[in-house]
Short mmCIF file of C-alpha atoms in Angstrom, two decimals:
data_model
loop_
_atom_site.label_atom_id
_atom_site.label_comp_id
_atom_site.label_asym_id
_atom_site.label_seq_id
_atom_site.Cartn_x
_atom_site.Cartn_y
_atom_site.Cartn_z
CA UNK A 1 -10.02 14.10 8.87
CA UNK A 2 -7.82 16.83 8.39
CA UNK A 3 -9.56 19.61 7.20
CA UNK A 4 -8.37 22.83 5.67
CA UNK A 5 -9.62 25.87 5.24
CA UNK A 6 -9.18 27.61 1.47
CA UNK A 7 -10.19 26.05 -1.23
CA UNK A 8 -6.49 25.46 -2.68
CA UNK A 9 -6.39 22.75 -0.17
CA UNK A 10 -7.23 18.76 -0.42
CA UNK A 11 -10.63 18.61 -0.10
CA UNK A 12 -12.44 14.97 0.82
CA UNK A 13 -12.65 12.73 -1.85
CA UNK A 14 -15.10 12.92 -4.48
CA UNK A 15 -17.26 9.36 -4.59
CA UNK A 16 -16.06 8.94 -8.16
CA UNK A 17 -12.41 9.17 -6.95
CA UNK A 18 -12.57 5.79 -5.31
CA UNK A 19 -12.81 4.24 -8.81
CA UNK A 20 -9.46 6.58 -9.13
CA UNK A 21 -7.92 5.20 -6.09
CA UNK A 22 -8.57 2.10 -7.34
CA UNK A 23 -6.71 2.07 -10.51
CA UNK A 24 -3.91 3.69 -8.55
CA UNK A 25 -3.69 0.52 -6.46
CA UNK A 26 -3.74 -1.63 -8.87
CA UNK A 27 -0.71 0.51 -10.65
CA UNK A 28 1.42 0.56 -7.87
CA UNK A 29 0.65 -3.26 -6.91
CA UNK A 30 1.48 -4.14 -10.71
CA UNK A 31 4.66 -2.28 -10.87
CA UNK A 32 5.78 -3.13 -7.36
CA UNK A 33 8.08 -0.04 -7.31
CA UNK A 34 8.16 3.57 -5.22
CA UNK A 35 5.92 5.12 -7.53
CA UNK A 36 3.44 7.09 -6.28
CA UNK A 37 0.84 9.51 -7.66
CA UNK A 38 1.51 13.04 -7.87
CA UNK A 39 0.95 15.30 -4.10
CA UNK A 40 0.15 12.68 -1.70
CA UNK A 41 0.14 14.11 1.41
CA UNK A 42 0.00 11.84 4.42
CA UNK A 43 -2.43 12.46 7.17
CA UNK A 44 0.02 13.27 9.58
CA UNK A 45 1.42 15.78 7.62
CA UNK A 46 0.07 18.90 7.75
CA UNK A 47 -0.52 20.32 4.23
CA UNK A 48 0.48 23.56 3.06
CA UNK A 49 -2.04 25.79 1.73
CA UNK A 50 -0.70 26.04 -1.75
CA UNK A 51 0.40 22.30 -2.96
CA UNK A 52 3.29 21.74 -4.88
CA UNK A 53 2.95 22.62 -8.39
CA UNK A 54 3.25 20.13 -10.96
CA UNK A 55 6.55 19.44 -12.47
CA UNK A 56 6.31 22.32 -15.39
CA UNK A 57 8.08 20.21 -17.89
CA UNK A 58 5.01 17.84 -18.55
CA UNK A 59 2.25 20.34 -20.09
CA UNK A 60 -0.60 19.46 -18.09
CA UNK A 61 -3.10 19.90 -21.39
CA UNK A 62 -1.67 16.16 -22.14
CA UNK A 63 -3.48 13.17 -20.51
CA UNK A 64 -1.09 11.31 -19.06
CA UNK A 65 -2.11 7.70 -19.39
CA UNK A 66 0.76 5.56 -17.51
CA UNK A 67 2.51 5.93 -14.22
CA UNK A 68 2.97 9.17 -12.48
CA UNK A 69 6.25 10.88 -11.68
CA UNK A 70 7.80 9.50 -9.11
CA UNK A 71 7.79 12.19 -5.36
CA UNK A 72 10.55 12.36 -3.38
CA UNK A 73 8.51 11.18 -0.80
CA UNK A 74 9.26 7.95 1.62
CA UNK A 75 6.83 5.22 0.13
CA UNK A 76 3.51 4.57 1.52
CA UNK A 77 1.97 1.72 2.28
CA UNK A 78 -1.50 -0.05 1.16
CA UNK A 79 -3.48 2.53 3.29
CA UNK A 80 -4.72 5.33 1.35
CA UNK A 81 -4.17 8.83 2.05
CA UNK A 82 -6.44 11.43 0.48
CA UNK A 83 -5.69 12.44 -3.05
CA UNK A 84 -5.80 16.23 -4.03
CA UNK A 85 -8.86 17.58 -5.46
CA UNK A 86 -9.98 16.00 -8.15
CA UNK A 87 -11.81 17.33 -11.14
CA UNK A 88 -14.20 15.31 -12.61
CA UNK A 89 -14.48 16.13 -16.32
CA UNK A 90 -16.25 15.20 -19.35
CA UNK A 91 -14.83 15.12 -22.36
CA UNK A 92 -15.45 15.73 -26.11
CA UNK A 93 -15.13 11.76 -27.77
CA UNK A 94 -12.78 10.67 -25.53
CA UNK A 95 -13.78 7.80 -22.81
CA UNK A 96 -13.25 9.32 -19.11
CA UNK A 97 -10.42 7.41 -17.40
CA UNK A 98 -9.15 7.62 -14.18
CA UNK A 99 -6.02 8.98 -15.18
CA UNK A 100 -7.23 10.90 -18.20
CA UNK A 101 -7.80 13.94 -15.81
CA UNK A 102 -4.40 16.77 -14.99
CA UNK A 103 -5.33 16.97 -11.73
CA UNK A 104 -3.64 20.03 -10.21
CA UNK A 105 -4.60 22.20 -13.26
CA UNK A 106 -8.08 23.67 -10.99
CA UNK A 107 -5.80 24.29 -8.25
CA UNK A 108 -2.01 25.29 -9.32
CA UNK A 109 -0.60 28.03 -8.00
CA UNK A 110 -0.59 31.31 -11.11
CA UNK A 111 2.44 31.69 -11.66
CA UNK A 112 3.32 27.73 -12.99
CA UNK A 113 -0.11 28.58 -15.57
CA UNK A 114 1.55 31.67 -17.05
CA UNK A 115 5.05 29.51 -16.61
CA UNK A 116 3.41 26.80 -18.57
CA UNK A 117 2.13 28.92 -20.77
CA UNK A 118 5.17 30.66 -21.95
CA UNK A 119 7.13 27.38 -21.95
CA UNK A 120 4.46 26.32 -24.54
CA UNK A 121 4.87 29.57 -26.82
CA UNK A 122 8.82 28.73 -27.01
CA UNK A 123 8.59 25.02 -27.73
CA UNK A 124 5.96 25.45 -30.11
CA UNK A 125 8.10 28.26 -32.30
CA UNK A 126 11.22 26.04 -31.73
CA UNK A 127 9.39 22.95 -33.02
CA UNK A 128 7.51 24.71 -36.09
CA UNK A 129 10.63 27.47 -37.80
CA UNK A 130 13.73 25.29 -36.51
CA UNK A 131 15.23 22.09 -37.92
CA UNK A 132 14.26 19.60 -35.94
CA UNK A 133 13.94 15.77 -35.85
CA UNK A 134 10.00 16.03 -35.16
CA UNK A 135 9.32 17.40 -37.62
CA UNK A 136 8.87 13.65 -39.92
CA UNK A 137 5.72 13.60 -37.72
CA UNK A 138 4.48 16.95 -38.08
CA UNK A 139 1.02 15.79 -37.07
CA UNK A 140 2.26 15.36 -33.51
CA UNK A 141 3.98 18.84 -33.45
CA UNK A 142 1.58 21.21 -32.96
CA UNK A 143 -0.51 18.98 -31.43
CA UNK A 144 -0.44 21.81 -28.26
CA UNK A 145 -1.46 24.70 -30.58
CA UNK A 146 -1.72 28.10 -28.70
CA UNK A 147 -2.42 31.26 -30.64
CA UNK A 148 -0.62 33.62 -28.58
CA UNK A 149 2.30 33.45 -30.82
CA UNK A 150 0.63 33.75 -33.94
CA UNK A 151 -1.04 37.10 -32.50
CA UNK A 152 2.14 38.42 -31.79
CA UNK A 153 3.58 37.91 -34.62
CA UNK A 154 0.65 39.34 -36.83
CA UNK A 155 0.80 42.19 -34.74
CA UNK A 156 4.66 43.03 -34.45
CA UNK A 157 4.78 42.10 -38.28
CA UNK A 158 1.90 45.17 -38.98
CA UNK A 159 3.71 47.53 -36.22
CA UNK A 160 7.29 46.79 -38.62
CA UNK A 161 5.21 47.48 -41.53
CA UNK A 162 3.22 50.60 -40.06
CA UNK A 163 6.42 51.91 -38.85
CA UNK A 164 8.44 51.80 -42.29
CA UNK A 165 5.60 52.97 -43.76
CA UNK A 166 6.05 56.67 -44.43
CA UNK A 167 2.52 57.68 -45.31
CA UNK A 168 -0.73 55.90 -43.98
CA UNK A 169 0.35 54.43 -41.56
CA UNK A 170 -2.83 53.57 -39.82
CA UNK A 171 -3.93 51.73 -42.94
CA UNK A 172 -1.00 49.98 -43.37
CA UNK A 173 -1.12 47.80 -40.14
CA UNK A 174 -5.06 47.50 -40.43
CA UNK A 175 -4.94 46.16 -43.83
CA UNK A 176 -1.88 43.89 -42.85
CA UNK A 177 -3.04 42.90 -39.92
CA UNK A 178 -6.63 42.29 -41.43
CA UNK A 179 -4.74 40.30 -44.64
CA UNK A 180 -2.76 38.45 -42.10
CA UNK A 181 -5.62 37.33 -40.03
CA UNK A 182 -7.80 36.66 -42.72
CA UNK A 183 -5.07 34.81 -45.09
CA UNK A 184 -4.77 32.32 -42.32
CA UNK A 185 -8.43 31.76 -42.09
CA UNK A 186 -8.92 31.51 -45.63
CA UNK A 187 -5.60 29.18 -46.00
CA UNK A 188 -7.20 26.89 -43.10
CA UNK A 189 -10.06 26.70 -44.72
CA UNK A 190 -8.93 25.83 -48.13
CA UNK A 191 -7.11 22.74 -46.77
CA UNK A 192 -10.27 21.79 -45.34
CA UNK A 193 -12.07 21.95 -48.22
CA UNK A 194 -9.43 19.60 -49.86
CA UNK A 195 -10.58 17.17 -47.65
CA UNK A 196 -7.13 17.57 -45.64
CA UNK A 197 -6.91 16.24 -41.99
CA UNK A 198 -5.76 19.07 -40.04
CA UNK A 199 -7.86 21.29 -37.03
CA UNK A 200 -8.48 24.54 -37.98
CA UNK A 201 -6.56 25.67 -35.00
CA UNK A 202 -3.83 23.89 -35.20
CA UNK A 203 -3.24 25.20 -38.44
CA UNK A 204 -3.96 28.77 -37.86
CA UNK A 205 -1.39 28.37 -35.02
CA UNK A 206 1.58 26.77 -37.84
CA UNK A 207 0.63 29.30 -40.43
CA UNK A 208 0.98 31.62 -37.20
CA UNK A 209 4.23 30.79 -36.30
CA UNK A 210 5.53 30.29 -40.00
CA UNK A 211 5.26 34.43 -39.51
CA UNK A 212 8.25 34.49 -37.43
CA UNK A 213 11.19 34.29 -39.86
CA UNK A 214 9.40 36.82 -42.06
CA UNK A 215 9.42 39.12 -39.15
CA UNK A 216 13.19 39.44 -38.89
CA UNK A 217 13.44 39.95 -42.54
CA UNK A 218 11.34 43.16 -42.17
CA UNK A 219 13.19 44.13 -38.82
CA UNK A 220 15.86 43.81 -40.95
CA UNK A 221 14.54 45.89 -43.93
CA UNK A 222 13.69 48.36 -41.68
CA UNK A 223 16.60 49.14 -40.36
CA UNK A 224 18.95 48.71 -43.71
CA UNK A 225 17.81 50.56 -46.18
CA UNK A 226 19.63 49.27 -49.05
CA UNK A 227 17.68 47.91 -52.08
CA UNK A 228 20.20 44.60 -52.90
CA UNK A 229 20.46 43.98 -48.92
CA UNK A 230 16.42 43.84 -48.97
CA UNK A 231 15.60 41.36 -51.37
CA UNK A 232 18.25 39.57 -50.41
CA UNK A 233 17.24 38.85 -46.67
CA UNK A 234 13.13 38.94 -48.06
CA UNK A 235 14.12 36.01 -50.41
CA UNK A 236 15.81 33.73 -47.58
CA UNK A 237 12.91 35.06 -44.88
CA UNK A 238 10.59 33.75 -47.74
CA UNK A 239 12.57 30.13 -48.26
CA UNK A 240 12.40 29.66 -44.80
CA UNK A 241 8.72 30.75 -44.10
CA UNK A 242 7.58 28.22 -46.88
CA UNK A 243 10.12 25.34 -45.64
CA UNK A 244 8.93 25.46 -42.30
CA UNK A 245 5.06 25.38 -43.59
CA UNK A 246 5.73 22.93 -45.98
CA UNK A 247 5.54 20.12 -44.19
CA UNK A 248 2.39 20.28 -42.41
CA UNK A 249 0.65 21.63 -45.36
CA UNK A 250 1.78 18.98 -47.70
CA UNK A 251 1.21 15.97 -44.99
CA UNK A 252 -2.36 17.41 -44.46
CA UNK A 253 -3.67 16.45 -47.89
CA UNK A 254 -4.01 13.61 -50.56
CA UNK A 255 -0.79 13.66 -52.13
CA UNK A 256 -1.94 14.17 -55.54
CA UNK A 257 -3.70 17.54 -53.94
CA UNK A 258 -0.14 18.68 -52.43
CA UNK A 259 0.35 21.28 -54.66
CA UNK A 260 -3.72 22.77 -54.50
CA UNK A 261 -2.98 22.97 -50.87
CA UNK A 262 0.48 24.42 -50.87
CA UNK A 263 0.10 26.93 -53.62
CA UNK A 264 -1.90 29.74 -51.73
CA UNK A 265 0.02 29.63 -48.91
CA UNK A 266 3.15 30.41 -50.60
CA UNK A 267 0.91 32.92 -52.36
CA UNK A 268 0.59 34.59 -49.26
CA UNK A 269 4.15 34.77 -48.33
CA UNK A 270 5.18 36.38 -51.50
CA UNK A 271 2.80 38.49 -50.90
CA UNK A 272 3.83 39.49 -47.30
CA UNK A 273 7.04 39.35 -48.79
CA UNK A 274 6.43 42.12 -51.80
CA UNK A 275 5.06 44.18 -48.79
CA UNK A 276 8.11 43.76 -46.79
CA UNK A 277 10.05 44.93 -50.00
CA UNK A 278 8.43 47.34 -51.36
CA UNK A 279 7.39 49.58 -48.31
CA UNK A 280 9.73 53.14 -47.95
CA UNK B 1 -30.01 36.58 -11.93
CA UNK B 2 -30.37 39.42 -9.80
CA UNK B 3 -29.08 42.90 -10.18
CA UNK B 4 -27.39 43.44 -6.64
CA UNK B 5 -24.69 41.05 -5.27
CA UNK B 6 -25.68 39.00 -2.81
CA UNK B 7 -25.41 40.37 0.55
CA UNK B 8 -23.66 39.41 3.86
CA UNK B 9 -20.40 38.62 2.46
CA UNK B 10 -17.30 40.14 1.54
CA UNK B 11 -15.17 38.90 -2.01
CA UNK B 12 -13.50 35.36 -1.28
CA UNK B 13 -10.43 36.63 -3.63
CA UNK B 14 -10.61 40.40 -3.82
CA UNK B 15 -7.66 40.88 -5.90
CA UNK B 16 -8.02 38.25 -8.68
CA UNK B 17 -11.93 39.72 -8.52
CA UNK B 18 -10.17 43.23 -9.16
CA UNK B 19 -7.79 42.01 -11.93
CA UNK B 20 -10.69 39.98 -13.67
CA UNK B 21 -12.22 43.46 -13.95
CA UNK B 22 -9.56 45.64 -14.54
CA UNK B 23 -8.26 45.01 -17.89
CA UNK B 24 -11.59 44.37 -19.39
CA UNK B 25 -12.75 47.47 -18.12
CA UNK B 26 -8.73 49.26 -19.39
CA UNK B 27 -9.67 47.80 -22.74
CA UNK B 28 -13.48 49.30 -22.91
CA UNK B 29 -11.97 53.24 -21.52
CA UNK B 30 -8.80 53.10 -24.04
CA UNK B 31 -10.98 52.27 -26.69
CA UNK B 32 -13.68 55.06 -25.72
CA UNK B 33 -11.22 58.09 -24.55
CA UNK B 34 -7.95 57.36 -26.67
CA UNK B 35 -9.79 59.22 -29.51
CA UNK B 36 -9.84 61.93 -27.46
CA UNK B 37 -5.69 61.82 -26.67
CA UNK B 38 -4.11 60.03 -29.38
CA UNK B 39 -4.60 60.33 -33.46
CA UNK B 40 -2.70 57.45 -34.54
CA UNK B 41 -5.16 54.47 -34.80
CA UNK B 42 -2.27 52.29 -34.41
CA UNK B 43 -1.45 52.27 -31.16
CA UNK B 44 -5.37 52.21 -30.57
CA UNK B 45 -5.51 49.28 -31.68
CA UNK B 46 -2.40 47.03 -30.35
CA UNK B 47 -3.10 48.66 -26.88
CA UNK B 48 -6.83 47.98 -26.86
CA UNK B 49 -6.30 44.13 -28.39
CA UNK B 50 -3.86 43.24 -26.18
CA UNK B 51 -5.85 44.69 -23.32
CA UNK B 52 -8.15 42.29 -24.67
CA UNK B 53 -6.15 39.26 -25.03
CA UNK B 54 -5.05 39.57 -21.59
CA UNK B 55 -7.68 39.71 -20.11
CA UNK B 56 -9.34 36.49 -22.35
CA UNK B 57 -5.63 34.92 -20.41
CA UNK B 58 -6.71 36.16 -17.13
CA UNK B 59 -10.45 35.10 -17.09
CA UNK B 60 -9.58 32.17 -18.65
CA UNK B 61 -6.92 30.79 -16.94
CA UNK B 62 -6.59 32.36 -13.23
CA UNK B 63 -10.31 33.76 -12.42
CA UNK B 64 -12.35 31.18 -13.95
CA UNK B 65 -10.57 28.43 -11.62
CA UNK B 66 -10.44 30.39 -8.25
CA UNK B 67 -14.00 32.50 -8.61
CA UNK B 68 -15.87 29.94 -10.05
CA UNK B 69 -13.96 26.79 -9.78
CA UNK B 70 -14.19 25.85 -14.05
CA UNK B 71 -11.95 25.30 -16.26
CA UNK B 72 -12.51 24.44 -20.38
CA UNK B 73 -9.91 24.19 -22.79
CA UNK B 74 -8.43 22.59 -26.12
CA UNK B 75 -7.09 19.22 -27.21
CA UNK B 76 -5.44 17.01 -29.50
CA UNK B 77 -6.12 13.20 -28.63
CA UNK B 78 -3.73 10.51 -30.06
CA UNK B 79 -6.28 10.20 -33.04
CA UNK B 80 -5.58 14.12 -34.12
CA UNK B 81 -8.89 14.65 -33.19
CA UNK B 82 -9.62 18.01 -31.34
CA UNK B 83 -11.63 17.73 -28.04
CA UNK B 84 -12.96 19.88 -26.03
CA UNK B 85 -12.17 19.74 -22.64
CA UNK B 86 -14.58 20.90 -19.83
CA UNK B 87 -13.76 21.03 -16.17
CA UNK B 88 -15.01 22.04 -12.56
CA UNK B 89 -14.19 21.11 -8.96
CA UNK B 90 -16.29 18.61 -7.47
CA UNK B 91 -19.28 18.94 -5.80
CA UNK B 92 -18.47 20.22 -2.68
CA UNK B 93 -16.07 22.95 -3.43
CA UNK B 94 -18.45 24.28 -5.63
CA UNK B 95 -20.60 24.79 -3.26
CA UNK B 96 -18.26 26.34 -1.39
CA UNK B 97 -17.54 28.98 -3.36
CA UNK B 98 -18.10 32.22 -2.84
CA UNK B 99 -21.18 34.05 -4.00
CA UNK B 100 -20.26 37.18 -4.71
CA UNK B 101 -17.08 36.48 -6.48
CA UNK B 102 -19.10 34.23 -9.22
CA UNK B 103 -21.67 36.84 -9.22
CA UNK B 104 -18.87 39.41 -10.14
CA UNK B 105 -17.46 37.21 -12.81
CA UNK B 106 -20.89 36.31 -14.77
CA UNK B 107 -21.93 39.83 -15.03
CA UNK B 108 -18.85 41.15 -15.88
CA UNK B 109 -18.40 38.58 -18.69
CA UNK B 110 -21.68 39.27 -20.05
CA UNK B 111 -21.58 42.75 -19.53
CA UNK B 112 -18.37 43.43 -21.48
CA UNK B 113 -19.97 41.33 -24.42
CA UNK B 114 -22.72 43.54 -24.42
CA UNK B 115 -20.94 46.77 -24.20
CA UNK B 116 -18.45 45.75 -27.29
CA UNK B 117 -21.46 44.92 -28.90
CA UNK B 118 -22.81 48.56 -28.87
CA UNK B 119 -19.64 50.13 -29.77
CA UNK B 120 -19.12 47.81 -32.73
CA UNK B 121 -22.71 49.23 -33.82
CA UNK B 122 -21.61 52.66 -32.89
CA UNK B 123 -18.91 52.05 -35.90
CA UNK B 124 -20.96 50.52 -38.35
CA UNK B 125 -22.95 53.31 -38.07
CA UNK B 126 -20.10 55.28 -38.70
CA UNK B 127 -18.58 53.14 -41.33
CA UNK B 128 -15.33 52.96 -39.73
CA UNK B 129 -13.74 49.91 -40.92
CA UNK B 130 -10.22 50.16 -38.61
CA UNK B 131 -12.49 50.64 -35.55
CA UNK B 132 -14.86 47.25 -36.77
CA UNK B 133 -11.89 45.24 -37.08
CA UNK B 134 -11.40 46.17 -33.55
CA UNK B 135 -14.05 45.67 -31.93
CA UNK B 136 -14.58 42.22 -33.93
CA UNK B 137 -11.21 41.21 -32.08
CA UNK B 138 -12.57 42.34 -28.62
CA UNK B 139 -15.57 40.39 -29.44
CA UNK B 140 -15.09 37.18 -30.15
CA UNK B 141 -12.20 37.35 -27.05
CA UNK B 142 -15.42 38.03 -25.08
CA UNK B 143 -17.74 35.62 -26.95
CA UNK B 144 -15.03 32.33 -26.60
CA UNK B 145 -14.86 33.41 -22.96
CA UNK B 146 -18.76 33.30 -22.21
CA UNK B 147 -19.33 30.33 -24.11
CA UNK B 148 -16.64 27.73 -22.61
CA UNK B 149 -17.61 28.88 -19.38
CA UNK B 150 -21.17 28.66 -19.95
CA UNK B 151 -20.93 25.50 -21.10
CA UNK B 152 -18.43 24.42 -18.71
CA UNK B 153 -21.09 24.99 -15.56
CA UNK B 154 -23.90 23.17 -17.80
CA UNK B 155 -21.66 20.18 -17.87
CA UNK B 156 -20.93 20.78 -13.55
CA UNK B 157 -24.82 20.70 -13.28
CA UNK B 158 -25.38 18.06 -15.56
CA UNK B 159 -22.60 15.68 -13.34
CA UNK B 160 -24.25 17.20 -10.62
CA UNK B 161 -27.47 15.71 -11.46
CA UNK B 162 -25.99 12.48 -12.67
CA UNK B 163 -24.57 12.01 -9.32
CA UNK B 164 -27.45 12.63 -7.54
CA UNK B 165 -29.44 10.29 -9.90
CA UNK B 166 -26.75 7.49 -9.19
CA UNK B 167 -26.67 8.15 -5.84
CA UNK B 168 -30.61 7.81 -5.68
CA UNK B 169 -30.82 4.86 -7.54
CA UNK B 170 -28.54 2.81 -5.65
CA UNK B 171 -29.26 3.50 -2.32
CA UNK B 172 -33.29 2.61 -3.66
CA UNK B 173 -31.52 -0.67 -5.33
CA UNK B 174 -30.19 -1.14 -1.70
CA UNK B 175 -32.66 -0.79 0.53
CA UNK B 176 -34.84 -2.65 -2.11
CA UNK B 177 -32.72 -5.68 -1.75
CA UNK B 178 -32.32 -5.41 1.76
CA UNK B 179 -36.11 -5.58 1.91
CA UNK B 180 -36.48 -8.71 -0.15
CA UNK B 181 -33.44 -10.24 2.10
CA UNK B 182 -35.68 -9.93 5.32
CA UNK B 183 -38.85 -11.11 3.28
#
């Protein structure tokens, strides 16, 4: 048995794995083609202490439910080797299957989490504030929510505001960033209580993001100082705030409730928006 | 759980065990001595909360897999139903796992908790909204971090006990049957 010594390594398969193996047979008999599952490593081959990190551009949150991507490794036959540690989990509502489990998430190497990570910040701001063909399903866009960008947002948009701000400045980014923080809460909540499908943190994350193009209107209005330049770039920050919520918002509810739902939240960018304008 | 750590070993990971602690423990001394150096609560506050969220990344992501082998997070199934995902190494390389590092990473995580705790107190006392606000930040960072791992190693003990129970069972259902086979 080859045996390894950190824990990073492949470890001897869990009992419940052979139900795993199983299904992985049965996939590669089916398909009759050189897929394999992710990391074999053959017995003969020694294995490196860190394994090879999962390709970054599937985000390992997702189940992945059919075949595996294909290694660049010569194909193996019928005989098993050992599979890399797996992680037996337990889920929420969700049936356990054999492939329902990321495997290499326990064990990948730090740098590919923070890689996946940040890779997960920039697709989600591309997906929510740019045009994009997703977005006619915007139920499956967020569907990885983080709230990293949302924080720092909220908190860049408060430093912008504290900064222009000539007196009080230490109340001016609490109370924004409280407003902020709450006014997303508050917002979530209120589609909730319309009986709107949406997770609260999926939507804190949108109304997060949504932020962003009101933050380079104020980085903007900081730095120009003229009054006709202001409203001018707070007006298309605005448009383009409330166009990029719009959809989510307004797919969340009954449609005869669009407007109950979609109302506060351009409320709130006004708001932000009067802030922006009005700060010297 | 006892107060010393557990003796005749050294750390498994001593760095990650020394970044687990460091930032919670940068967050707690800005918060405490930056009063002392700076009068803008601004930068108080971004400095402190970001100390914060990194460290919530940190425990979350890199310590809670290699100290104590869990991992819990967030998703959306197909349905656009949210899940909670728990998840732990199997069996074996839990219990291969070093002691001391998991002893490091419980107390700490309960420790901070506590400590934000009394500080938030310290300002209500005080009636210091801006400082509230951030210690209510700190806090639930903290809290979130305590309770998916908490709840991550009562699901590991729970499969733990379901395996042993299936285990059990079918070698009794075995040798059961190979009794009635020689009868």
């Amino acid at each position: 048995m080859a045996r390894n010594q950190t824990d990073n390594d492949t470890i001897p398969l869990h009992s419940t794995s052979q139900s795993d193996i199983d299904e992985i047979e049965n996939l590669i008999n089916s398909h009759s083609s050189t897929v394999l599952p992710p990391h074999t490593s053959l017995a003969s081959i020694p294995v490196s202490s860190t394994p090879p990190p999962p390709s970054s551009s599937i985000p390992s949150n997702l189940p992945q439910p059919t075949n595996p991507k294909p290694t660049p490794v010569p194909p193996v036959p019928s005989t098993f080797p050992q599979l890399p540690p797996r992680s037996s989990e337990s889920g929420g509502s969700i049936p356990v299957s054999g492939f329902g489990s990321p495997p290499n998430t326990l064990t990948e190497p730090i740098w590919d989490t923070v890689k996946r990570d940040l890779s997960r910040i920039v697709s989600n701001l591309k997906l929510v504030v740019f045009p994009n063909p997703n977005r006619e399903d915007p139920g499956k866009a967020l569907r990885d929510w983080d709230l990293w960008g949302p924080f720092f947002f909220i908190v860049f948009l408060g430093l912008i505001l504290s900064w222009s701000a000539s007196v009080k400045k230490s109340e001016v980014f609490a109370v924004a960033f409280a407003l902020l923080a709450a006014g997303a809460v508050i917002l979530t909540l209120n589609v909730l209580l319309l009986s709107g499908h949406i997770i609260f943190f999926q939507s804190l994350s949108l109304l997060g993001y949504c932020l962003f193009p009101l933050n380079m209107g104020a980085l903007i209005c900081m730095l120009k100082d003229n009054v006709i330049v202001k409203m001018v770039v707070v007006t298309v920050a605005l448009a383009w705030s409330s166009w990029a919520a719009y959809p989510f918002m307004s797919t969340a509810v009954d449609p005869r409730r669009k407007a109950l739902a979609l109302y506060p939240v351009l409320l709130m960018y006004v708001s932000v928006g009067f802030l922006i304008m009005a700060i010297n | 759980m006892d107060l010393n750590p557990p003796a005749g070993e050294n750390y498994g990971h001593p760095e990650i065990c020394f970044f687990h602690v460091v930032f919670k423990a940068a967050a707690l001394a800005f918060y405490m001595l930056s009063a002392l150096f700076f009068d803008s609560f601004v930068i108080i506050f971004v400095v402190t909360v970001l100390l914060s969220a990194l460290d919530f990344w940190v425990v979350k992501n890199v310590s809670g897999r290699i100290l104590v082998g869990l991992r819990w997070w967030n998703e959306i199934n197909e349905e656009g139903e949210s899940v909670w995902k728990f998840e732990c190494l199997d069996q074996e390389s839990l219990a291969r796992m070093n002691k001391k590092d998991s002893w490091l990473f419980w107390w700490t995580l309960y420790l901070t908790a506590v400590v934000w705790i009394f500080f938030g107190i310290f300002s209500l006392i005080r009636f210091q909204a801006d400082y509230i606000l951030v210690v209510g930040v700190c806090l639930i960072l903290s809290i979130a971090n305590i309770v998916g791992f908490t709840k991550c190693r009562k699901d590991a003990k729970k499969q733990l006990q379901a395996f042993a129970t299936q285990n059990l069972t079918s070698r009794l259902s075995s040798t059961i049957q190979s009794a009635f086979t020689v009868v």
